[in-house]
Amino acid sequence: MFGFIRPVKPELRVKEADRFQQIYCGLCHAIRARYGRFYTLFLSYDMTFFALVVGCGEEDTAPPCRKRCDAHPLTRRPCAQTDAALELAADVSVLLTYHKFRDSLADEKGPKRALAWLLCHLGRRGYERARARLPEADGEMVQALDDLQQLERAGCDSMDRAADASARLTAAAVPHTGDARERVLRQMFYHIGRWIYLLDAAQDVAEDMEQDNYNPVVLRYGLRTPDLTEIKQPLERTLERSLADICMAYDLLDMGRDADLIRNIIFLGMPLVTKQVLDGTYQTNGGWGKHGSL
Protein backbone atom coordinates (compact mmCIF):
# COMPACT_ATOMS: atom_id res chain seq x y z
CA MET A 1 0.00 0.00 0.00
CA PHE A 2 1.15 3.53 -0.78
CA GLY A 3 -0.35 6.00 1.72
CA PHE A 4 -3.24 7.20 -0.46
CA ILE A 5 -5.91 6.21 2.09
CA ARG A 6 -6.52 8.95 4.64
CA PRO A 7 -9.43 10.89 6.13
CA VAL A 8 -10.42 14.45 5.30
CA LYS A 9 -9.60 16.11 8.61
CA PRO A 10 -11.84 19.21 8.33
CA GLU A 11 -14.85 16.88 8.04
CA LEU A 12 -13.91 14.83 11.13
CA ARG A 13 -15.16 15.42 14.64
CA VAL A 14 -12.40 15.89 17.20
CA LYS A 15 -12.98 12.46 18.73
CA GLU A 16 -12.75 10.82 15.28
CA ALA A 17 -9.47 12.56 14.46
CA ASP A 18 -8.15 11.48 17.85
CA ARG A 19 -9.32 7.93 17.25
CA PHE A 20 -7.52 7.72 13.90
CA GLN A 21 -4.31 8.95 15.52
CA GLN A 22 -4.72 6.44 18.36
CA ILE A 23 -5.14 3.54 15.92
CA TYR A 24 -2.09 4.75 14.00
CA CYS A 25 0.00 4.82 17.18
CA GLY A 26 -1.50 1.56 18.45
CA LEU A 27 -0.58 -0.18 15.19
CA CYS A 28 2.96 1.14 15.44
CA HIS A 29 3.28 -0.31 18.96
CA ALA A 30 1.75 -3.62 17.81
CA ILE A 31 4.28 -3.92 14.96
CA ARG A 32 7.15 -3.07 17.29
CA ALA A 33 6.01 -5.61 19.91
CA ARG A 34 5.66 -8.41 17.33
CA TYR A 35 8.45 -7.59 14.87
CA GLY A 36 10.80 -4.99 16.32
CA ARG A 37 11.53 -1.45 15.21
CA PHE A 38 12.45 -2.05 11.56
CA TYR A 39 8.94 -2.50 10.20
CA THR A 40 7.56 0.47 12.14
CA LEU A 41 9.51 2.64 9.68
CA PHE A 42 7.04 1.61 6.97
CA LEU A 43 3.81 2.19 8.87
CA SER A 44 1.18 3.86 6.67
CA TYR A 45 -2.27 5.39 6.82
CA ASP A 46 -3.39 2.56 4.52
CA MET A 47 -2.70 -0.05 7.18
CA THR A 48 -4.31 2.18 9.80
CA PHE A 49 -7.45 2.07 7.65
CA PHE A 50 -7.13 -1.74 7.38
CA ALA A 51 -6.99 -2.00 11.19
CA LEU A 52 -10.10 0.18 11.50
CA VAL A 53 -12.08 -1.88 8.99
CA VAL A 54 -11.17 -5.36 10.26
CA GLY A 55 -12.07 -4.25 13.78
CA CYS A 56 -15.28 -2.42 12.91
CA GLY A 57 -17.44 -5.45 13.72
CA GLU A 58 -16.69 -5.00 17.43
CA GLU A 59 -19.26 -3.12 19.46
CA ASP A 60 -17.05 -1.75 22.22
CA THR A 61 -14.00 0.48 21.98
CA ALA A 62 -11.48 0.01 24.79
CA PRO A 63 -10.24 3.26 26.33
CA PRO A 64 -6.86 4.35 24.96
CA CYS A 65 -3.68 3.81 26.92
CA ARG A 66 -0.68 6.15 27.01
CA LYS A 67 2.77 5.07 25.84
CA ARG A 68 6.12 6.53 24.90
CA CYS A 69 7.75 5.70 21.59
CA ASP A 70 10.91 6.50 19.61
CA ALA A 71 9.20 9.48 17.95
CA HIS A 72 7.97 10.85 21.31
CA PRO A 73 10.38 9.58 23.97
CA LEU A 74 9.62 12.27 26.56
CA THR A 75 5.84 12.27 26.65
CA ARG A 76 3.28 9.51 26.81
CA ARG A 77 0.91 9.66 23.85
CA PRO A 78 -2.62 8.18 23.74
CA CYS A 79 -2.82 5.05 21.61
CA ALA A 80 -5.31 2.28 21.01
CA GLN A 81 -4.88 -0.84 23.13
CA THR A 82 -3.62 -3.84 21.21
CA ASP A 83 -6.43 -6.16 20.16
CA ALA A 84 -6.99 -8.86 17.52
CA ALA A 85 -7.57 -6.29 14.76
CA LEU A 86 -4.31 -4.46 15.48
CA GLU A 87 -2.37 -7.73 15.70
CA LEU A 88 -3.77 -8.86 12.33
CA ALA A 89 -2.99 -5.44 10.83
CA ALA A 90 0.57 -5.67 12.17
CA ASP A 91 1.06 -9.10 10.57
CA VAL A 92 -0.45 -7.99 7.25
CA SER A 93 1.60 -4.79 7.27
CA VAL A 94 4.81 -6.81 7.50
CA LEU A 95 3.75 -9.17 4.69
CA LEU A 96 2.72 -6.37 2.32
CA THR A 97 5.80 -4.29 3.11
CA TYR A 98 8.15 -7.19 2.47
CA HIS A 99 6.43 -8.05 -0.81
CA LYS A 100 6.75 -4.41 -1.85
CA PHE A 101 10.51 -4.78 -1.21
CA ARG A 102 10.47 -7.87 -3.43
CA ASP A 103 8.61 -6.04 -6.16
CA SER A 104 11.09 -3.15 -6.05
CA LEU A 105 13.98 -5.61 -6.22
CA ALA A 106 12.50 -7.05 -9.43
CA ASP A 107 11.65 -3.66 -10.99
CA GLU A 108 14.34 -1.17 -9.99
CA LYS A 109 17.83 -0.63 -11.32
CA GLY A 110 21.08 0.76 -9.94
CA PRO A 111 21.07 2.27 -6.42
CA LYS A 112 17.33 1.73 -5.97
CA ARG A 113 17.74 -1.98 -6.66
CA ALA A 114 20.62 -2.14 -4.17
CA LEU A 115 18.41 -0.45 -1.57
CA ALA A 116 15.60 -2.93 -2.26
CA TRP A 117 18.05 -5.82 -1.79
CA LEU A 118 19.18 -4.35 1.54
CA LEU A 119 15.58 -3.89 2.72
CA CYS A 120 14.73 -7.48 1.78
CA HIS A 121 17.76 -8.66 3.74
CA LEU A 122 16.92 -6.57 6.81
CA GLY A 123 13.24 -7.48 6.71
CA ARG A 124 13.59 -11.20 6.07
CA ARG A 125 13.40 -12.36 9.69
CA GLY A 126 10.25 -10.37 10.42
CA TYR A 127 8.69 -11.59 7.19
CA GLU A 128 9.34 -15.22 8.13
CA ARG A 129 7.57 -14.64 11.44
CA ALA A 130 4.57 -13.02 9.74
CA ARG A 131 4.44 -15.79 7.13
CA ALA A 132 4.32 -18.39 9.90
CA ARG A 133 1.34 -16.58 11.43
CA LEU A 134 -0.52 -16.07 8.12
CA PRO A 135 0.72 -18.79 5.74
CA GLU A 136 -2.43 -18.86 3.58
CA ALA A 137 -2.47 -15.09 3.11
CA ASP A 138 1.22 -15.08 2.25
CA GLY A 139 0.76 -17.84 -0.33
CA GLU A 140 -1.96 -15.82 -2.08
CA MET A 141 0.21 -12.70 -1.98
CA VAL A 142 3.22 -14.52 -3.46
CA GLN A 143 1.09 -15.88 -6.31
CA ALA A 144 -0.46 -12.47 -7.03
CA LEU A 145 2.95 -10.76 -7.01
CA ASP A 146 4.44 -13.42 -9.31
CA ASP A 147 1.54 -12.93 -11.73
CA LEU A 148 2.05 -9.16 -11.64
CA GLN A 149 5.76 -9.46 -12.33
CA GLN A 150 5.09 -11.75 -15.31
CA LEU A 151 2.70 -9.17 -16.76
CA GLU A 152 5.27 -6.43 -16.22
CA ARG A 153 8.04 -8.43 -17.91
CA ALA A 154 5.73 -9.10 -20.85
CA GLY A 155 4.93 -5.38 -21.14
CA CYS A 156 1.20 -6.03 -20.75
CA ASP A 157 -0.80 -3.01 -21.94
CA SER A 158 -4.01 -4.05 -20.14
CA MET A 159 -4.58 -1.90 -17.06
CA ASP A 160 -7.28 -4.30 -15.84
CA ARG A 161 -5.03 -7.38 -15.94
CA ALA A 162 -2.18 -5.64 -14.11
CA ALA A 163 -4.54 -4.06 -11.59
CA ASP A 164 -6.26 -7.42 -11.00
CA ALA A 165 -2.99 -9.01 -9.86
CA SER A 166 -2.30 -6.12 -7.49
CA ALA A 167 -5.90 -6.21 -6.22
CA ARG A 168 -5.59 -9.91 -5.37
CA LEU A 169 -2.52 -9.02 -3.32
CA THR A 170 -4.52 -6.74 -1.00
CA ALA A 171 -7.62 -8.95 -0.96
CA ALA A 172 -5.41 -11.76 0.39
CA ALA A 173 -5.00 -9.72 3.60
CA VAL A 174 -8.57 -10.58 4.62
CA PRO A 175 -8.61 -13.77 6.74
CA HIS A 176 -10.69 -16.74 5.60
CA THR A 177 -13.75 -17.07 7.83
CA GLY A 178 -16.17 -18.58 5.33
CA ASP A 179 -18.96 -16.12 6.09
CA ALA A 180 -20.64 -13.23 4.29
CA ARG A 181 -18.44 -10.69 6.09
CA GLU A 182 -15.32 -12.24 4.54
CA ARG A 183 -16.82 -11.94 1.05
CA VAL A 184 -17.71 -8.29 1.61
CA LEU A 185 -14.26 -7.46 3.01
CA ARG A 186 -12.54 -9.28 0.15
CA GLN A 187 -14.60 -7.31 -2.33
CA MET A 188 -13.69 -4.08 -0.55
CA PHE A 189 -9.96 -4.73 -0.37
CA TYR A 190 -9.83 -6.14 -3.89
CA HIS A 191 -11.10 -2.83 -5.24
CA ILE A 192 -8.95 -0.85 -2.83
CA GLY A 193 -5.92 -2.68 -4.24
CA ARG A 194 -7.09 -2.00 -7.79
CA TRP A 195 -7.66 1.69 -7.03
CA ILE A 196 -4.25 2.07 -5.34
CA TYR A 197 -2.41 0.36 -8.20
CA LEU A 198 -3.98 2.46 -10.96
CA LEU A 199 -3.71 5.68 -8.97
CA ASP A 200 -0.05 5.01 -8.26
CA ALA A 201 0.54 4.29 -11.95
CA ALA A 202 -1.12 7.59 -12.88
CA GLN A 203 0.98 9.48 -10.33
CA ASP A 204 4.22 7.87 -11.58
CA VAL A 205 3.68 8.47 -15.31
CA ALA A 206 6.35 11.17 -15.61
CA GLU A 207 8.97 9.28 -13.59
CA ASP A 208 8.28 5.94 -15.33
CA MET A 209 8.49 7.51 -18.79
CA GLU A 210 11.77 9.18 -17.90
CA GLN A 211 13.29 5.97 -16.52
CA ASP A 212 11.64 3.64 -19.06
CA ASN A 213 9.85 1.69 -16.32
CA TYR A 214 6.73 -0.41 -16.83
CA ASN A 215 3.55 1.62 -16.47
CA PRO A 216 0.18 0.24 -17.63
CA VAL A 217 -1.34 3.71 -18.03
CA VAL A 218 1.43 4.76 -20.43
CA LEU A 219 1.10 1.54 -22.44
CA ARG A 220 -2.71 1.49 -22.49
CA TYR A 221 -3.04 5.01 -23.87
CA GLY A 222 0.21 5.12 -25.86
CA LEU A 223 1.36 8.26 -24.08
CA ARG A 224 4.18 10.26 -25.64
CA THR A 225 4.26 12.93 -22.92
CA PRO A 226 3.43 12.74 -19.18
CA ASP A 227 0.45 15.09 -19.61
CA LEU A 228 -2.73 13.30 -18.41
CA THR A 229 -5.16 15.93 -19.67
CA GLU A 230 -6.38 13.93 -22.67
CA ILE A 231 -6.90 10.72 -20.72
CA LYS A 232 -8.15 12.21 -17.45
CA GLN A 233 -11.81 11.36 -18.05
CA PRO A 234 -11.39 7.65 -18.94
CA LEU A 235 -8.91 7.23 -16.08
CA GLU A 236 -11.36 8.86 -13.70
CA ARG A 237 -14.14 6.55 -14.86
CA THR A 238 -12.15 3.37 -14.27
CA LEU A 239 -11.07 4.59 -10.82
CA GLU A 240 -14.66 5.51 -9.97
CA ARG A 241 -15.74 1.95 -10.81
CA SER A 242 -13.60 0.66 -7.96
CA LEU A 243 -14.64 3.49 -5.64
CA ALA A 244 -18.31 2.61 -6.25
CA ASP A 245 -17.67 -1.04 -5.31
CA ILE A 246 -15.77 0.04 -2.19
CA CYS A 247 -18.72 2.22 -1.16
CA MET A 248 -21.11 -0.66 -1.82
CA ALA A 249 -19.03 -2.97 0.37
CA TYR A 250 -19.09 -0.37 3.15
CA ASP A 251 -22.89 -0.25 2.99
CA LEU A 252 -23.04 -4.05 3.32
CA LEU A 253 -20.78 -4.21 6.37
CA ASP A 254 -22.33 -4.49 9.82
CA MET A 255 -20.51 -1.66 11.55
CA GLY A 256 -20.13 -1.79 15.30
CA ARG A 257 -17.55 0.96 15.82
CA ASP A 258 -15.72 3.67 13.88
CA ALA A 259 -18.43 3.74 11.18
CA ASP A 260 -18.32 7.53 10.71
CA LEU A 261 -14.52 7.62 10.59
CA ILE A 262 -14.37 4.82 8.00
CA ARG A 263 -17.14 6.51 6.01
CA ASN A 264 -15.15 9.76 5.94
CA ILE A 265 -12.13 7.94 4.49
CA ILE A 266 -14.09 6.03 1.83
CA PHE A 267 -16.67 8.59 0.74
CA LEU A 268 -14.57 11.76 1.12
CA GLY A 269 -10.87 10.94 1.43
CA MET A 270 -10.47 8.49 -1.44
CA PRO A 271 -12.41 10.57 -4.03
CA LEU A 272 -10.41 13.65 -2.97
CA VAL A 273 -7.07 11.86 -3.42
CA THR A 274 -8.26 10.57 -6.81
CA LYS A 275 -8.99 14.13 -7.94
CA GLN A 276 -5.68 15.44 -6.59
CA VAL A 277 -3.59 12.76 -8.34
CA LEU A 278 -5.33 13.31 -11.69
CA ASP A 279 -5.05 17.10 -11.30
CA GLY A 280 -1.37 16.86 -10.36
CA THR A 281 -1.95 18.49 -6.96
CA TYR A 282 -1.51 15.44 -4.71
CA GLN A 283 1.02 15.77 -1.89
CA THR A 284 2.19 12.91 0.32
CA ASN A 285 0.63 13.20 3.78
CA GLY A 286 -1.40 16.19 2.63
CA GLY A 287 1.72 18.36 2.43
CA TRP A 288 2.78 17.79 6.02
CA GLY A 289 6.49 17.17 6.42
CA LYS A 290 6.00 14.58 9.13
CA HIS A 291 4.12 11.38 8.49
CA GLY A 292 1.56 10.41 11.08
CA SER A 293 0.25 13.93 11.71
CA LEU A 294 -3.22 14.55 10.29
Coordinates of C-alpha atoms in Angstrom, one line a residue:
M1 CA 0.0 0.0 0.0
F2 CA 1.2 3.5 -0.8
G3 CA -0.3 6.0 1.7
F4 CA -3.2 7.2 -0.5
I5 CA -5.9 6.2 2.1
R6 CA -6.5 8.9 4.6
P7 CA -9.4 10.9 6.1
V8 CA -10.4 14.5 5.3
K9 CA -9.6 16.1 8.6
P10 CA -11.8 19.2 8.3
E11 CA -14.8 16.9 8.0
L12 CA -13.9 14.8 11.1
R13 CA -15.2 15.4 14.6
V14 CA -12.4 15.9 17.2
K15 CA -13.0 12.5 18.7
E16 CA -12.7 10.8 15.3
A17 CA -9.5 12.6 14.5
D18 CA -8.1 11.5 17.9
R19 CA -9.3 7.9 17.2
F20 CA -7.5 7.7 13.9
Q21 CA -4.3 8.9 15.5
Q22 CA -4.7 6.4 18.4
I23 CA -5.1 3.5 15.9
Y24 CA -2.1 4.7 14.0
C25 CA 0.0 4.8 17.2
G26 CA -1.5 1.6 18.4
L27 CA -0.6 -0.2 15.2
C28 CA 3.0 1.1 15.4
H29 CA 3.3 -0.3 19.0
A30 CA 1.7 -3.6 17.8
I31 CA 4.3 -3.9 15.0
R32 CA 7.1 -3.1 17.3
A33 CA 6.0 -5.6 19.9
R34 CA 5.7 -8.4 17.3
Y35 CA 8.5 -7.6 14.9
G36 CA 10.8 -5.0 16.3
R37 CA 11.5 -1.5 15.2
F38 CA 12.5 -2.0 11.6
Y39 CA 8.9 -2.5 10.2
T40 CA 7.6 0.5 12.1
L41 CA 9.5 2.6 9.7
F42 CA 7.0 1.6 7.0
L43 CA 3.8 2.2 8.9
S44 CA 1.2 3.9 6.7
Y45 CA -2.3 5.4 6.8
D46 CA -3.4 2.6 4.5
M47 CA -2.7 -0.1 7.2
T48 CA -4.3 2.2 9.8
F49 CA -7.4 2.1 7.6
F50 CA -7.1 -1.7 7.4
A51 CA -7.0 -2.0 11.2
L52 CA -10.1 0.2 11.5
V53 CA -12.1 -1.9 9.0
V54 CA -11.2 -5.4 10.3
G55 CA -12.1 -4.2 13.8
C56 CA -15.3 -2.4 12.9
G57 CA -17.4 -5.4 13.7
E58 CA -16.7 -5.0 17.4
E59 CA -19.3 -3.1 19.5
D60 CA -17.0 -1.7 22.2
T61 CA -14.0 0.5 22.0
A62 CA -11.5 0.0 24.8
P63 CA -10.2 3.3 26.3
P64 CA -6.9 4.4 25.0
C65 CA -3.7 3.8 26.9
R66 CA -0.7 6.1 27.0
K67 CA 2.8 5.1 25.8
R68 CA 6.1 6.5 24.9
C69 CA 7.8 5.7 21.6
D70 CA 10.9 6.5 19.6
A71 CA 9.2 9.5 18.0
H72 CA 8.0 10.8 21.3
P73 CA 10.4 9.6 24.0
L74 CA 9.6 12.3 26.6
T75 CA 5.8 12.3 26.6
R76 CA 3.3 9.5 26.8
R77 CA 0.9 9.7 23.9
P78 CA -2.6 8.2 23.7
C79 CA -2.8 5.1 21.6
A80 CA -5.3 2.3 21.0
Q81 CA -4.9 -0.8 23.1
T82 CA -3.6 -3.8 21.2
D83 CA -6.4 -6.2 20.2
A84 CA -7.0 -8.9 17.5
A85 CA -7.6 -6.3 14.8
L86 CA -4.3 -4.5 15.5
E87 CA -2.4 -7.7 15.7
L88 CA -3.8 -8.9 12.3
A89 CA -3.0 -5.4 10.8
A90 CA 0.6 -5.7 12.2
D91 CA 1.1 -9.1 10.6
V92 CA -0.4 -8.0 7.2
S93 CA 1.6 -4.8 7.3
V94 CA 4.8 -6.8 7.5
L95 CA 3.8 -9.2 4.7
L96 CA 2.7 -6.4 2.3
T97 CA 5.8 -4.3 3.1
Y98 CA 8.1 -7.2 2.5
H99 CA 6.4 -8.1 -0.8
K100 CA 6.8 -4.4 -1.8
F101 CA 10.5 -4.8 -1.2
R102 CA 10.5 -7.9 -3.4
D103 CA 8.6 -6.0 -6.2
S104 CA 11.1 -3.1 -6.0
L105 CA 14.0 -5.6 -6.2
A106 CA 12.5 -7.0 -9.4
D107 CA 11.7 -3.7 -11.0
E108 CA 14.3 -1.2 -10.0
K109 CA 17.8 -0.6 -11.3
G110 CA 21.1 0.8 -9.9
P111 CA 21.1 2.3 -6.4
K112 CA 17.3 1.7 -6.0
R113 CA 17.7 -2.0 -6.7
A114 CA 20.6 -2.1 -4.2
L115 CA 18.4 -0.4 -1.6
A116 CA 15.6 -2.9 -2.3
W117 CA 18.0 -5.8 -1.8
L118 CA 19.2 -4.4 1.5
L119 CA 15.6 -3.9 2.7
C120 CA 14.7 -7.5 1.8
H121 CA 17.8 -8.7 3.7
L122 CA 16.9 -6.6 6.8
G123 CA 13.2 -7.5 6.7
R124 CA 13.6 -11.2 6.1
R125 CA 13.4 -12.4 9.7
G126 CA 10.2 -10.4 10.4
Y127 CA 8.7 -11.6 7.2
E128 CA 9.3 -15.2 8.1
R129 CA 7.6 -14.6 11.4
A130 CA 4.6 -13.0 9.7
R131 CA 4.4 -15.8 7.1
A132 CA 4.3 -18.4 9.9
R133 CA 1.3 -16.6 11.4
L134 CA -0.5 -16.1 8.1
P135 CA 0.7 -18.8 5.7
E136 CA -2.4 -18.9 3.6
A137 CA -2.5 -15.1 3.1
D138 CA 1.2 -15.1 2.3
G139 CA 0.8 -17.8 -0.3
E140 CA -2.0 -15.8 -2.1
M141 CA 0.2 -12.7 -2.0
V142 CA 3.2 -14.5 -3.5
Q143 CA 1.1 -15.9 -6.3
A144 CA -0.5 -12.5 -7.0
L145 CA 2.9 -10.8 -7.0
D146 CA 4.4 -13.4 -9.3
D147 CA 1.5 -12.9 -11.7
L148 CA 2.0 -9.2 -11.6
Q149 CA 5.8 -9.5 -12.3
Q150 CA 5.1 -11.8 -15.3
L151 CA 2.7 -9.2 -16.8
E152 CA 5.3 -6.4 -16.2
R153 CA 8.0 -8.4 -17.9
A154 CA 5.7 -9.1 -20.9
G155 CA 4.9 -5.4 -21.1
C156 CA 1.2 -6.0 -20.7
D157 CA -0.8 -3.0 -21.9
S158 CA -4.0 -4.0 -20.1
M159 CA -4.6 -1.9 -17.1
D160 CA -7.3 -4.3 -15.8
R161 CA -5.0 -7.4 -15.9
A162 CA -2.2 -5.6 -14.1
A163 CA -4.5 -4.1 -11.6
D164 CA -6.3 -7.4 -11.0
A165 CA -3.0 -9.0 -9.9
S166 CA -2.3 -6.1 -7.5
A167 CA -5.9 -6.2 -6.2
R168 CA -5.6 -9.9 -5.4
L169 CA -2.5 -9.0 -3.3
T170 CA -4.5 -6.7 -1.0
A171 CA -7.6 -9.0 -1.0
A172 CA -5.4 -11.8 0.4
A173 CA -5.0 -9.7 3.6
V174 CA -8.6 -10.6 4.6
P175 CA -8.6 -13.8 6.7
H176 CA -10.7 -16.7 5.6
T177 CA -13.7 -17.1 7.8
G178 CA -16.2 -18.6 5.3
D179 CA -19.0 -16.1 6.1
A180 CA -20.6 -13.2 4.3
R181 CA -18.4 -10.7 6.1
E182 CA -15.3 -12.2 4.5
R183 CA -16.8 -11.9 1.1
V184 CA -17.7 -8.3 1.6
L185 CA -14.3 -7.5 3.0
R186 CA -12.5 -9.3 0.2
Q187 CA -14.6 -7.3 -2.3
M188 CA -13.7 -4.1 -0.5
F189 CA -10.0 -4.7 -0.4
Y190 CA -9.8 -6.1 -3.9
H191 CA -11.1 -2.8 -5.2
I192 CA -8.9 -0.9 -2.8
G193 CA -5.9 -2.7 -4.2
R194 CA -7.1 -2.0 -7.8
W195 CA -7.7 1.7 -7.0
I196 CA -4.3 2.1 -5.3
Y197 CA -2.4 0.4 -8.2
L198 CA -4.0 2.5 -11.0
L199 CA -3.7 5.7 -9.0
D200 CA 0.0 5.0 -8.3
A201 CA 0.5 4.3 -12.0
A202 CA -1.1 7.6 -12.9
Q203 CA 1.0 9.5 -10.3
D204 CA 4.2 7.9 -11.6
V205 CA 3.7 8.5 -15.3
A206 CA 6.4 11.2 -15.6
E207 CA 9.0 9.3 -13.6
D208 CA 8.3 5.9 -15.3
M209 CA 8.5 7.5 -18.8
E210 CA 11.8 9.2 -17.9
Q211 CA 13.3 6.0 -16.5
D212 CA 11.6 3.6 -19.1
N213 CA 9.8 1.7 -16.3
Y214 CA 6.7 -0.4 -16.8
N215 CA 3.6 1.6 -16.5
P216 CA 0.2 0.2 -17.6
V217 CA -1.3 3.7 -18.0
V218 CA 1.4 4.8 -20.4
L219 CA 1.1 1.5 -22.4
R220 CA -2.7 1.5 -22.5
Y221 CA -3.0 5.0 -23.9
G222 CA 0.2 5.1 -25.9
L223 CA 1.4 8.3 -24.1
R224 CA 4.2 10.3 -25.6
T225 CA 4.3 12.9 -22.9
P226 CA 3.4 12.7 -19.2
D227 CA 0.4 15.1 -19.6
L228 CA -2.7 13.3 -18.4
T229 CA -5.2 15.9 -19.7
E230 CA -6.4 13.9 -22.7
I231 CA -6.9 10.7 -20.7
K232 CA -8.1 12.2 -17.5
Q233 CA -11.8 11.4 -18.0
P234 CA -11.4 7.7 -18.9
L235 CA -8.9 7.2 -16.1
E236 CA -11.4 8.9 -13.7
R237 CA -14.1 6.5 -14.9
T238 CA -12.1 3.4 -14.3
L239 CA -11.1 4.6 -10.8
E240 CA -14.7 5.5 -10.0
R241 CA -15.7 1.9 -10.8
S242 CA -13.6 0.7 -8.0
L243 CA -14.6 3.5 -5.6
A244 CA -18.3 2.6 -6.3
D245 CA -17.7 -1.0 -5.3
I246 CA -15.8 0.0 -2.2
C247 CA -18.7 2.2 -1.2
M248 CA -21.1 -0.7 -1.8
A249 CA -19.0 -3.0 0.4
Y250 CA -19.1 -0.4 3.1
D251 CA -22.9 -0.2 3.0
L252 CA -23.0 -4.0 3.3
L253 CA -20.8 -4.2 6.4
D254 CA -22.3 -4.5 9.8
M255 CA -20.5 -1.7 11.6
G256 CA -20.1 -1.8 15.3
R257 CA -17.6 1.0 15.8
D258 CA -15.7 3.7 13.9
A259 CA -18.4 3.7 11.2
D260 CA -18.3 7.5 10.7
L261 CA -14.5 7.6 10.6
I262 CA -14.4 4.8 8.0
R263 CA -17.1 6.5 6.0
N264 CA -15.2 9.8 5.9
I265 CA -12.1 7.9 4.5
I266 CA -14.1 6.0 1.8
F267 CA -16.7 8.6 0.7
L268 CA -14.6 11.8 1.1
G269 CA -10.9 10.9 1.4
M270 CA -10.5 8.5 -1.4
P271 CA -12.4 10.6 -4.0
L272 CA -10.4 13.7 -3.0
V273 CA -7.1 11.9 -3.4
T274 CA -8.3 10.6 -6.8
K275 CA -9.0 14.1 -7.9
Q276 CA -5.7 15.4 -6.6
V277 CA -3.6 12.8 -8.3
L278 CA -5.3 13.3 -11.7
D279 CA -5.0 17.1 -11.3
G280 CA -1.4 16.9 -10.4
T281 CA -2.0 18.5 -7.0
Y282 CA -1.5 15.4 -4.7
Q283 CA 1.0 15.8 -1.9
T284 CA 2.2 12.9 0.3
N285 CA 0.6 13.2 3.8
G286 CA -1.4 16.2 2.6
G287 CA 1.7 18.4 2.4
W288 CA 2.8 17.8 6.0
G289 CA 6.5 17.2 6.4
K290 CA 6.0 14.6 9.1
H291 CA 4.1 11.4 8.5
G292 CA 1.6 10.4 11.1
S293 CA 0.2 13.9 11.7
L294 CA -3.2 14.5 10.3

